Amino acid sequence: MDKKKLTIPDFKEFKKAGRKIKMVTAYDYSQAVLVDKSEIELILVGDSLGMVMLGYDCTVPVTMDDMIHHIKPVVRGAPHTFIVGDMPFGSYNTCVADAVRNGNRILKEGGADCVKLEGGVAVAPVVKAMVEAGIPVMAHIGLTPQTATALGGFKVQGKDAAMARKIIDDAVALEEAGAFAIVIECVPAQIGKIITEKLGIPTIGIGAGPWCDGQVLVFHDMLGMYDRMMPKFVKRYANVGDSIVQALNKFAEEVNTGTFPDMEHSFTIKKEELEKVLSEIGPA
Ligand code: KIV
């Protein structure tokens, strides 16, 4: 496959041309290699790694060092895929200077192509400062997992007119602040459509309906590798988790019965060398 890595101007071109953007998360080298071989244009090294890779209950404990640690191998594994590095909670909500410093780390140390951060109107000044500092920013509105507790949990956002209006205002403020694309999570499909039609930058939905300019899913969710939480918007495209457990059990069974390893998976020594060893060590 002839896969060419996207650049920031390509995003508006995709939107103008009505070409859908496909993004999935990945968190290590081997996952990145697989995504790079596919037709997916973007990898998000999401702070969801806190849940699916590190076993936390939520994304809040994830640190900048965790993010850099995971972004680096993804960058090495996916040279043809645009890499989005997530800004973890606490890395941009303190002050603009911290946001710019940590955004620089994601690009310089991690090697990502842009950063993503959560929030609406309130983070627009942060987004503006980062963009002015040369850091491309993907925004994230609707259900923002880092502040899910304040939003009443992992729930659909924007179900009443006032909340829907607020999310639309968030989207507009973030585009004005210079975000080049925007993730919309867990809002009614009609609100995803209104935002998509209103903005000149592409929207990438996760539980935001079919009319967004692109879609994103978490690697472990779509491949059946994480079952502590299964939001309605997740579609399972494979059951890799079950296949892994089956393979592990087959290995255990074959070791128990002596079927593995057979001579096909073993090494041999020449007969004369073996005889020398046996004559040197004597009878057992
Ligand atoms: O961290 C993440 O995986 C995300 C997606 C849910 C969009 O932010």
PDB file of N, CA and C in Angstrom, residues 141-222:
ATOM      1  N   ILE A 141     -14.010  17.868  22.670  1.00  0.00           N
ATOM      2  CA  ILE A 141     -15.161  18.411  23.408  1.00  0.00           C
ATOM      3  C   ILE A 141     -16.250  17.340  23.574  1.00  0.00           C
ATOM      4  N   GLY A 142     -17.336  17.743  24.255  1.00  0.00           N
ATOM      5  CA  GLY A 142     -18.429  16.801  24.544  1.00  0.00           C
ATOM      6  C   GLY A 142     -18.092  16.106  25.850  1.00  0.00           C
ATOM      7  N   LEU A 143     -18.069  14.783  25.819  1.00  0.00           N
ATOM      8  CA  LEU A 143     -17.617  14.051  27.004  1.00  0.00           C
ATOM      9  C   LEU A 143     -16.085  14.121  27.036  1.00  0.00           C
ATOM     10  N   THR A 144     -15.581  14.768  28.075  1.00  0.00           N
ATOM     11  CA  THR A 144     -14.132  14.902  28.221  1.00  0.00           C
ATOM     12  C   THR A 144     -13.724  14.019  29.402  1.00  0.00           C
ATOM     13  N   PRO A 145     -13.146  12.824  29.119  1.00  0.00           N
ATOM     14  CA  PRO A 145     -12.950  11.838  30.185  1.00  0.00           C
ATOM     15  C   PRO A 145     -12.136  12.335  31.383  1.00  0.00           C
ATOM     16  N   GLN A 146     -11.193  13.271  31.151  1.00  0.00           N
ATOM     17  CA  GLN A 146     -10.377  13.746  32.288  1.00  0.00           C
ATOM     18  C   GLN A 146     -11.233  14.456  33.333  1.00  0.00           C
ATOM     19  N   THR A 147     -12.361  15.038  32.909  1.00  0.00           N
ATOM     20  CA  THR A 147     -13.236  15.747  33.861  1.00  0.00           C
ATOM     21  C   THR A 147     -14.630  15.093  33.893  1.00  0.00           C
ATOM     22  N   ALA A 148     -14.658  13.785  33.649  1.00  0.00           N
ATOM     23  CA  ALA A 148     -15.943  13.072  33.574  1.00  0.00           C
ATOM     24  C   ALA A 148     -16.722  13.183  34.883  1.00  0.00           C
ATOM     25  N   THR A 149     -16.025  13.200  36.008  1.00  0.00           N
ATOM     26  CA  THR A 149     -16.733  13.270  37.301  1.00  0.00           C
ATOM     27  C   THR A 149     -17.570  14.541  37.359  1.00  0.00           C
ATOM     28  N   ALA A 150     -16.972  15.658  36.936  1.00  0.00           N
ATOM     29  CA  ALA A 150     -17.692  16.937  36.962  1.00  0.00           C
ATOM     30  C   ALA A 150     -18.868  16.922  35.975  1.00  0.00           C
ATOM     31  N   LEU A 151     -18.781  16.073  34.961  1.00  0.00           N
ATOM     32  CA  LEU A 151     -19.856  16.019  33.951  1.00  0.00           C
ATOM     33  C   LEU A 151     -20.932  14.993  34.311  1.00  0.00           C
ATOM     34  N   GLY A 152     -20.794  14.376  35.495  1.00  0.00           N
ATOM     35  CA  GLY A 152     -21.798  13.398  35.943  1.00  0.00           C
ATOM     36  C   GLY A 152     -21.459  11.981  35.530  1.00  0.00           C
ATOM     37  N   GLY A 153     -20.191  11.727  35.170  1.00  0.00           N
ATOM     38  CA  GLY A 153     -19.771  10.371  34.796  1.00  0.00           C
ATOM     39  C   GLY A 153     -19.638  10.235  33.288  1.00  0.00           C
ATOM     40  N   PHE A 154     -19.422   8.993  32.844  1.00  0.00           N
ATOM     41  CA  PHE A 154     -19.246   8.725  31.403  1.00  0.00           C
ATOM     42  C   PHE A 154     -20.623   8.682  30.747  1.00  0.00           C
ATOM     43  N   LYS A 155     -21.188   9.888  30.489  1.00  0.00           N
ATOM     44  CA  LYS A 155     -22.574   9.998  30.002  1.00  0.00           C
ATOM     45  C   LYS A 155     -22.630  10.807  28.723  1.00  0.00           C
ATOM     46  N   VAL A 156     -23.690  10.589  27.945  1.00  0.00           N
ATOM     47  CA  VAL A 156     -23.903  11.404  26.744  1.00  0.00           C
ATOM     48  C   VAL A 156     -24.041  12.871  27.181  1.00  0.00           C
ATOM     49  N   GLN A 157     -23.363  13.764  26.461  1.00  0.00           N
ATOM     50  CA  GLN A 157     -23.406  15.195  26.767  1.00  0.00           C
ATOM     51  C   GLN A 157     -24.261  15.922  25.726  1.00  0.00           C
ATOM     52  N   GLY A 158     -24.882  17.023  26.141  1.00  0.00           N
ATOM     53  CA  GLY A 158     -25.612  17.851  25.164  1.00  0.00           C
ATOM     54  C   GLY A 158     -26.974  17.309  24.814  1.00  0.00           C
ATOM     55  N   LYS A 159     -27.634  16.685  25.791  1.00  0.00           N
ATOM     56  CA  LYS A 159     -28.963  16.129  25.498  1.00  0.00           C
ATOM     57  C   LYS A 159     -30.072  17.162  25.673  1.00  0.00           C
ATOM     58  N   ASP A 160     -29.772  18.274  26.410  1.00  0.00           N
ATOM     59  CA  ASP A 160     -30.780  19.335  26.442  1.00  0.00           C
ATOM     60  C   ASP A 160     -30.249  20.541  25.671  1.00  0.00           C
ATOM     61  N   ALA A 161     -31.162  21.448  25.335  1.00  0.00           N
ATOM     62  CA  ALA A 161     -30.819  22.547  24.425  1.00  0.00           C
ATOM     63  C   ALA A 161     -29.663  23.386  24.970  1.00  0.00           C
ATOM     64  N   ALA A 162     -29.690  23.657  26.289  1.00  0.00           N
ATOM     65  CA  ALA A 162     -28.657  24.538  26.855  1.00  0.00           C
ATOM     66  C   ALA A 162     -27.275  23.888  26.750  1.00  0.00           C
ATOM     67  N   MET A 163     -27.201  22.600  27.084  1.00  0.00           N
ATOM     68  CA  MET A 163     -25.912  21.906  27.037  1.00  0.00           C
ATOM     69  C   MET A 163     -25.440  21.739  25.584  1.00  0.00           C
ATOM     70  N   ALA A 164     -26.399  21.457  24.704  1.00  0.00           N
ATOM     71  CA  ALA A 164     -26.032  21.305  23.290  1.00  0.00           C
ATOM     72  C   ALA A 164     -25.469  22.617  22.763  1.00  0.00           C
ATOM     73  N   ARG A 165     -26.120  23.722  23.152  1.00  0.00           N
ATOM     74  CA  ARG A 165     -25.680  25.059  22.718  1.00  0.00           C
ATOM     75  C   ARG A 165     -24.258  25.334  23.212  1.00  0.00           C
ATOM     76  N   LYS A 166     -24.016  24.911  24.480  1.00  0.00           N
ATOM     77  CA  LYS A 166     -22.684  25.132  25.071  1.00  0.00           C
ATOM     78  C   LYS A 166     -21.603  24.376  24.278  1.00  0.00           C
ATOM     79  N   ILE A 167     -21.926  23.144  23.898  1.00  0.00           N
ATOM     80  CA  ILE A 167     -20.929  22.342  23.163  1.00  0.00           C
ATOM     81  C   ILE A 167     -20.667  22.950  21.773  1.00  0.00           C
ATOM     82  N   ILE A 168     -21.726  23.478  21.159  1.00  0.00           N
ATOM     83  CA  ILE A 168     -21.543  24.132  19.851  1.00  0.00           C
ATOM     84  C   ILE A 168     -20.649  25.377  20.017  1.00  0.00           C
ATOM     85  N   ASP A 169     -20.915  26.156  21.098  1.00  0.00           N
ATOM     86  CA  ASP A 169     -20.079  27.346  21.362  1.00  0.00           C
ATOM     87  C   ASP A 169     -18.624  26.943  21.619  1.00  0.00           C
ATOM     88  N   ASP A 170     -18.437  25.815  22.333  1.00  0.00           N
ATOM     89  CA  ASP A 170     -17.069  25.315  22.583  1.00  0.00           C
ATOM     90  C   ASP A 170     -16.357  25.071  21.256  1.00  0.00           C
ATOM     91  N   ALA A 171     -17.064  24.400  20.350  1.00  0.00           N
ATOM     92  CA  ALA A 171     -16.456  24.042  19.056  1.00  0.00           C
ATOM     93  C   ALA A 171     -16.030  25.292  18.296  1.00  0.00           C
ATOM     94  N   VAL A 172     -16.921  26.278  18.275  1.00  0.00           N
ATOM     95  CA  VAL A 172     -16.625  27.513  17.535  1.00  0.00           C
ATOM     96  C   VAL A 172     -15.423  28.227  18.163  1.00  0.00           C
ATOM     97  N   ALA A 173     -15.392  28.296  19.494  1.00  0.00           N
ATOM     98  CA  ALA A 173     -14.283  28.984  20.189  1.00  0.00           C
ATOM     99  C   ALA A 173     -12.950  28.292  19.903  1.00  0.00           C
ATOM    100  N   LEU A 174     -12.969  26.974  19.829  1.00  0.00           N
ATOM    101  CA  LEU A 174     -11.715  26.232  19.604  1.00  0.00           C
ATOM    102  C   LEU A 174     -11.226  26.400  18.175  1.00  0.00           C
ATOM    103  N   GLU A 175     -12.168  26.443  17.233  1.00  0.00           N
ATOM    104  CA  GLU A 175     -11.740  26.714  15.845  1.00  0.00           C
ATOM    105  C   GLU A 175     -11.139  28.117  15.775  1.00  0.00           C
ATOM    106  N   GLU A 176     -11.812  29.092  16.413  1.00  0.00           N
ATOM    107  CA  GLU A 176     -11.289  30.470  16.392  1.00  0.00           C
ATOM    108  C   GLU A 176      -9.915  30.555  17.055  1.00  0.00           C
ATOM    109  N   ALA A 177      -9.689  29.708  18.063  1.00  0.00           N
ATOM    110  CA  ALA A 177      -8.401  29.725  18.778  1.00  0.00           C
ATOM    111  C   ALA A 177      -7.289  29.086  17.944  1.00  0.00           C
ATOM    112  N   GLY A 178      -7.640  28.386  16.876  1.00  0.00           N
ATOM    113  CA  GLY A 178      -6.607  27.858  15.978  1.00  0.00           C
ATOM    114  C   GLY A 178      -6.474  26.347  15.952  1.00  0.00           C
ATOM    115  N   ALA A 179      -7.380  25.621  16.647  1.00  0.00           N
ATOM    116  CA  ALA A 179      -7.324  24.150  16.567  1.00  0.00           C
ATOM    117  C   ALA A 179      -7.508  23.734  15.103  1.00  0.00           C
ATOM    118  N   PHE A 180      -6.775  22.685  14.678  1.00  0.00           N
ATOM    119  CA  PHE A 180      -6.872  22.281  13.257  1.00  0.00           C
ATOM    120  C   PHE A 180      -7.879  21.158  13.040  1.00  0.00           C
ATOM    121  N   ALA A 181      -8.347  20.553  14.129  1.00  0.00           N
ATOM    122  CA  ALA A 181      -9.359  19.479  14.058  1.00  0.00           C
ATOM    123  C   ALA A 181      -9.928  19.337  15.467  1.00  0.00           C
ATOM    124  N   ILE A 182     -11.051  18.641  15.557  1.00  0.00           N
ATOM    125  CA  ILE A 182     -11.701  18.583  16.869  1.00  0.00           C
ATOM    126  C   ILE A 182     -12.367  17.218  17.069  1.00  0.00           C
ATOM    127  N   VAL A 183     -12.034  16.577  18.163  1.00  0.00           N
ATOM    128  CA  VAL A 183     -12.700  15.319  18.528  1.00  0.00           C
ATOM    129  C   VAL A 183     -13.982  15.678  19.269  1.00  0.00           C
ATOM    130  N   ILE A 184     -15.086  15.031  18.878  1.00  0.00           N
ATOM    131  CA  ILE A 184     -16.356  15.238  19.591  1.00  0.00           C
ATOM    132  C   ILE A 184     -16.755  13.890  20.170  1.00  0.00           C
ATOM    133  N   GLU A 185     -16.852  13.824  21.488  1.00  0.00           N
ATOM    134  CA  GLU A 185     -17.122  12.530  22.127  1.00  0.00           C
ATOM    135  C   GLU A 185     -18.506  12.515  22.758  1.00  0.00           C
ATOM    136  N   CYS A 186     -19.263  11.481  22.433  1.00  0.00           N
ATOM    137  CA  CYS A 186     -20.489  11.144  23.144  1.00  0.00           C
ATOM    138  C   CYS A 186     -21.503  12.288  23.211  1.00  0.00           C
ATOM    139  N   VAL A 187     -21.947  12.715  22.057  1.00  0.00           N
ATOM    140  CA  VAL A 187     -23.028  13.713  21.984  1.00  0.00           C
ATOM    141  C   VAL A 187     -24.074  13.181  20.996  1.00  0.00           C
ATOM    142  N   PRO A 188     -25.309  13.684  21.060  1.00  0.00           N
ATOM    143  CA  PRO A 188     -26.310  13.223  20.094  1.00  0.00           C
ATOM    144  C   PRO A 188     -25.826  13.453  18.653  1.00  0.00           C
ATOM    145  N   ALA A 189     -26.172  12.512  17.774  1.00  0.00           N
ATOM    146  CA  ALA A 189     -25.705  12.570  16.384  1.00  0.00           C
ATOM    147  C   ALA A 189     -26.084  13.894  15.716  1.00  0.00           C
ATOM    148  N   GLN A 190     -27.276  14.419  16.079  1.00  0.00           N
ATOM    149  CA  GLN A 190     -27.724  15.668  15.431  1.00  0.00           C
ATOM    150  C   GLN A 190     -26.816  16.837  15.822  1.00  0.00           C
ATOM    151  N   ILE A 191     -26.301  16.794  17.061  1.00  0.00           N
ATOM    152  CA  ILE A 191     -25.401  17.888  17.514  1.00  0.00           C
ATOM    153  C   ILE A 191     -24.047  17.731  16.809  1.00  0.00           C
ATOM    154  N   GLY A 192     -23.602  16.490  16.639  1.00  0.00           N
ATOM    155  CA  GLY A 192     -22.371  16.243  15.874  1.00  0.00           C
ATOM    156  C   GLY A 192     -22.503  16.803  14.457  1.00  0.00           C
ATOM    157  N   LYS A 193     -23.691  16.645  13.876  1.00  0.00           N
ATOM    158  CA  LYS A 193     -23.939  17.142  12.501  1.00  0.00           C
ATOM    159  C   LYS A 193     -23.898  18.673  12.457  1.00  0.00           C
ATOM    160  N   ILE A 194     -24.577  19.305  13.440  1.00  0.00           N
ATOM    161  CA  ILE A 194     -24.609  20.784  13.447  1.00  0.00           C
ATOM    162  C   ILE A 194     -23.176  21.328  13.533  1.00  0.00           C
ATOM    163  N   ILE A 195     -22.385  20.736  14.457  1.00  0.00           N
ATOM    164  CA  ILE A 195     -21.002  21.229  14.642  1.00  0.00           C
ATOM    165  C   ILE A 195     -20.199  21.008  13.360  1.00  0.00           C
ATOM    166  N   THR A 196     -20.356  19.827  12.779  1.00  0.00           N
ATOM    167  CA  THR A 196     -19.597  19.495  11.558  1.00  0.00           C
ATOM    168  C   THR A 196     -19.923  20.481  10.437  1.00  0.00           C
ATOM    169  N   GLU A 197     -21.209  20.839  10.327  1.00  0.00           N
ATOM    170  CA  GLU A 197     -21.596  21.771   9.257  1.00  0.00           C
ATOM    171  C   GLU A 197     -21.142  23.204   9.542  1.00  0.00           C
ATOM    172  N   LYS A 198     -21.021  23.521  10.834  1.00  0.00           N
ATOM    173  CA  LYS A 198     -20.681  24.895  11.225  1.00  0.00           C
ATOM    174  C   LYS A 198     -19.193  25.200  11.081  1.00  0.00           C
ATOM    175  N   LEU A 199     -18.346  24.162  11.266  1.00  0.00           N
ATOM    176  CA  LEU A 199     -16.898  24.407  11.326  1.00  0.00           C
ATOM    177  C   LEU A 199     -16.226  24.223   9.970  1.00  0.00           C
ATOM    178  N   GLY A 200     -15.116  24.971   9.796  1.00  0.00           N
ATOM    179  CA  GLY A 200     -14.282  24.791   8.601  1.00  0.00           C
ATOM    180  C   GLY A 200     -13.223  23.721   8.830  1.00  0.00           C
ATOM    181  N   ILE A 201     -12.987  23.354  10.119  1.00  0.00           N
ATOM    182  CA  ILE A 201     -12.008  22.304  10.432  1.00  0.00           C
ATOM    183  C   ILE A 201     -12.758  20.976  10.600  1.00  0.00           C
ATOM    184  N   PRO A 202     -12.067  19.859  10.362  1.00  0.00           N
ATOM    185  CA  PRO A 202     -12.772  18.575  10.462  1.00  0.00           C
ATOM    186  C   PRO A 202     -13.124  18.177  11.900  1.00  0.00           C
ATOM    187  N   THR A 203     -14.263  17.517  12.017  1.00  0.00           N
ATOM    188  CA  THR A 203     -14.670  16.933  13.293  1.00  0.00           C
ATOM    189  C   THR A 203     -14.374  15.430  13.220  1.00  0.00           C
ATOM    190  N   ILE A 204     -13.909  14.889  14.340  1.00  0.00           N
ATOM    191  CA  ILE A 204     -13.635  13.440  14.399  1.00  0.00           C
ATOM    192  C   ILE A 204     -14.476  12.908  15.562  1.00  0.00           C
ATOM    193  N   GLY A 205     -15.459  12.100  15.232  1.00  0.00           N
ATOM    194  CA  GLY A 205     -16.430  11.685  16.245  1.00  0.00           C
ATOM    195  C   GLY A 205     -16.067  10.379  16.922  1.00  0.00           C
ATOM    196  N   ILE A 206     -16.484  10.295  18.174  1.00  0.00           N
ATOM    197  CA  ILE A 206     -16.466   9.014  18.911  1.00  0.00           C
ATOM    198  C   ILE A 206     -17.767   9.035  19.695  1.00  0.00           C
ATOM    199  N   GLY A 207     -18.756   8.336  19.174  1.00  0.00           N
ATOM    200  CA  GLY A 207     -20.092   8.430  19.769  1.00  0.00           C
ATOM    201  C   GLY A 207     -20.742   9.764  19.451  1.00  0.00           C
ATOM    202  N   ALA A 208     -20.457  10.336  18.279  1.00  0.00           N
ATOM    203  CA  ALA A 208     -21.044  11.635  17.896  1.00  0.00           C
ATOM    204  C   ALA A 208     -21.760  11.521  16.549  1.00  0.00           C
ATOM    205  N   GLY A 209     -22.111  10.289  16.174  1.00  0.00           N
ATOM    206  CA  GLY A 209     -22.945  10.080  14.992  1.00  0.00           C
ATOM    207  C   GLY A 209     -22.173   9.994  13.685  1.00  0.00           C
ATOM    208  N   PRO A 210     -22.929   9.677  12.618  1.00  0.00           N
ATOM    209  CA  PRO A 210     -22.304   9.372  11.318  1.00  0.00           C
ATOM    210  C   PRO A 210     -21.920  10.589  10.490  1.00  0.00           C
ATOM    211  N   TRP A 211     -22.307  11.789  10.920  1.00  0.00           N
ATOM    212  CA  TRP A 211     -22.097  12.949  10.040  1.00  0.00           C
ATOM    213  C   TRP A 211     -20.787  13.681  10.318  1.00  0.00           C
ATOM    214  N   CYS A 212     -20.009  13.192  11.287  1.00  0.00           N
ATOM    215  CA  CYS A 212     -18.714  13.838  11.546  1.00  0.00           C
ATOM    216  C   CYS A 212     -17.797  13.599  10.341  1.00  0.00           C
ATOM    217  N   ASP A 213     -16.745  14.423  10.246  1.00  0.00           N
ATOM    218  CA  ASP A 213     -15.816  14.289   9.108  1.00  0.00           C
ATOM    219  C   ASP A 213     -14.914  13.074   9.246  1.00  0.00           C
ATOM    220  N   GLY A 214     -14.813  12.537  10.439  1.00  0.00           N
ATOM    221  CA  GLY A 214     -13.988  11.352  10.662  1.00  0.00           C
ATOM    222  C   GLY A 214     -14.471  10.617  11.893  1.00  0.00           C
ATOM    223  N   GLN A 215     -13.857   9.486  12.163  1.00  0.00           N
ATOM    224  CA  GLN A 215     -14.236   8.681  13.333  1.00  0.00           C
ATOM    225  C   GLN A 215     -12.970   8.187  14.026  1.00  0.00           C
ATOM    226  N   VAL A 216     -13.066   8.026  15.341  1.00  0.00           N
ATOM    227  CA  VAL A 216     -11.956   7.458  16.108  1.00  0.00           C
ATOM    228  C   VAL A 216     -12.496   6.383  17.051  1.00  0.00           C
ATOM    229  N   LEU A 217     -11.734   5.308  17.215  1.00  0.00           N
ATOM    230  CA  LEU A 217     -12.067   4.299  18.222  1.00  0.00           C
ATOM    231  C   LEU A 217     -10.795   3.911  18.973  1.00  0.00           C
ATOM    232  N   VAL A 218     -10.993   3.418  20.185  1.00  0.00           N
ATOM    233  CA  VAL A 218      -9.874   2.931  20.999  1.00  0.00           C
ATOM    234  C   VAL A 218      -9.523   1.509  20.519  1.00  0.00           C
ATOM    235  N   PHE A 219      -8.238   1.294  20.219  1.00  0.00           N
ATOM    236  CA  PHE A 219      -7.704   0.024  19.696  1.00  0.00           C
ATOM    237  C   PHE A 219      -8.246  -1.181  20.474  1.00  0.00           C
ATOM    238  N   HIS A 220      -8.099  -1.144  21.795  1.00  0.00           N
ATOM    239  CA  HIS A 220      -8.489  -2.288  22.616  1.00  0.00           C
ATOM    240  C   HIS A 220      -9.995  -2.531  22.587  1.00  0.00           C
ATOM    241  N   ASP A 221     -10.787  -1.445  22.471  1.00  0.00           N
ATOM    242  CA  ASP A 221     -12.250  -1.595  22.420  1.00  0.00           C
ATOM    243  C   ASP A 221     -12.671  -2.240  21.105  1.00  0.00           C
ATOM    244  N   MET A 222     -12.156  -1.728  19.997  1.00  0.00           N
ATOM    245  CA  MET A 222     -12.637  -2.204  18.682  1.00  0.00           C
ATOM    246  C   MET A 222     -12.138  -3.602  18.366  1.00  0.00           C
TER     247      MET A 222
END
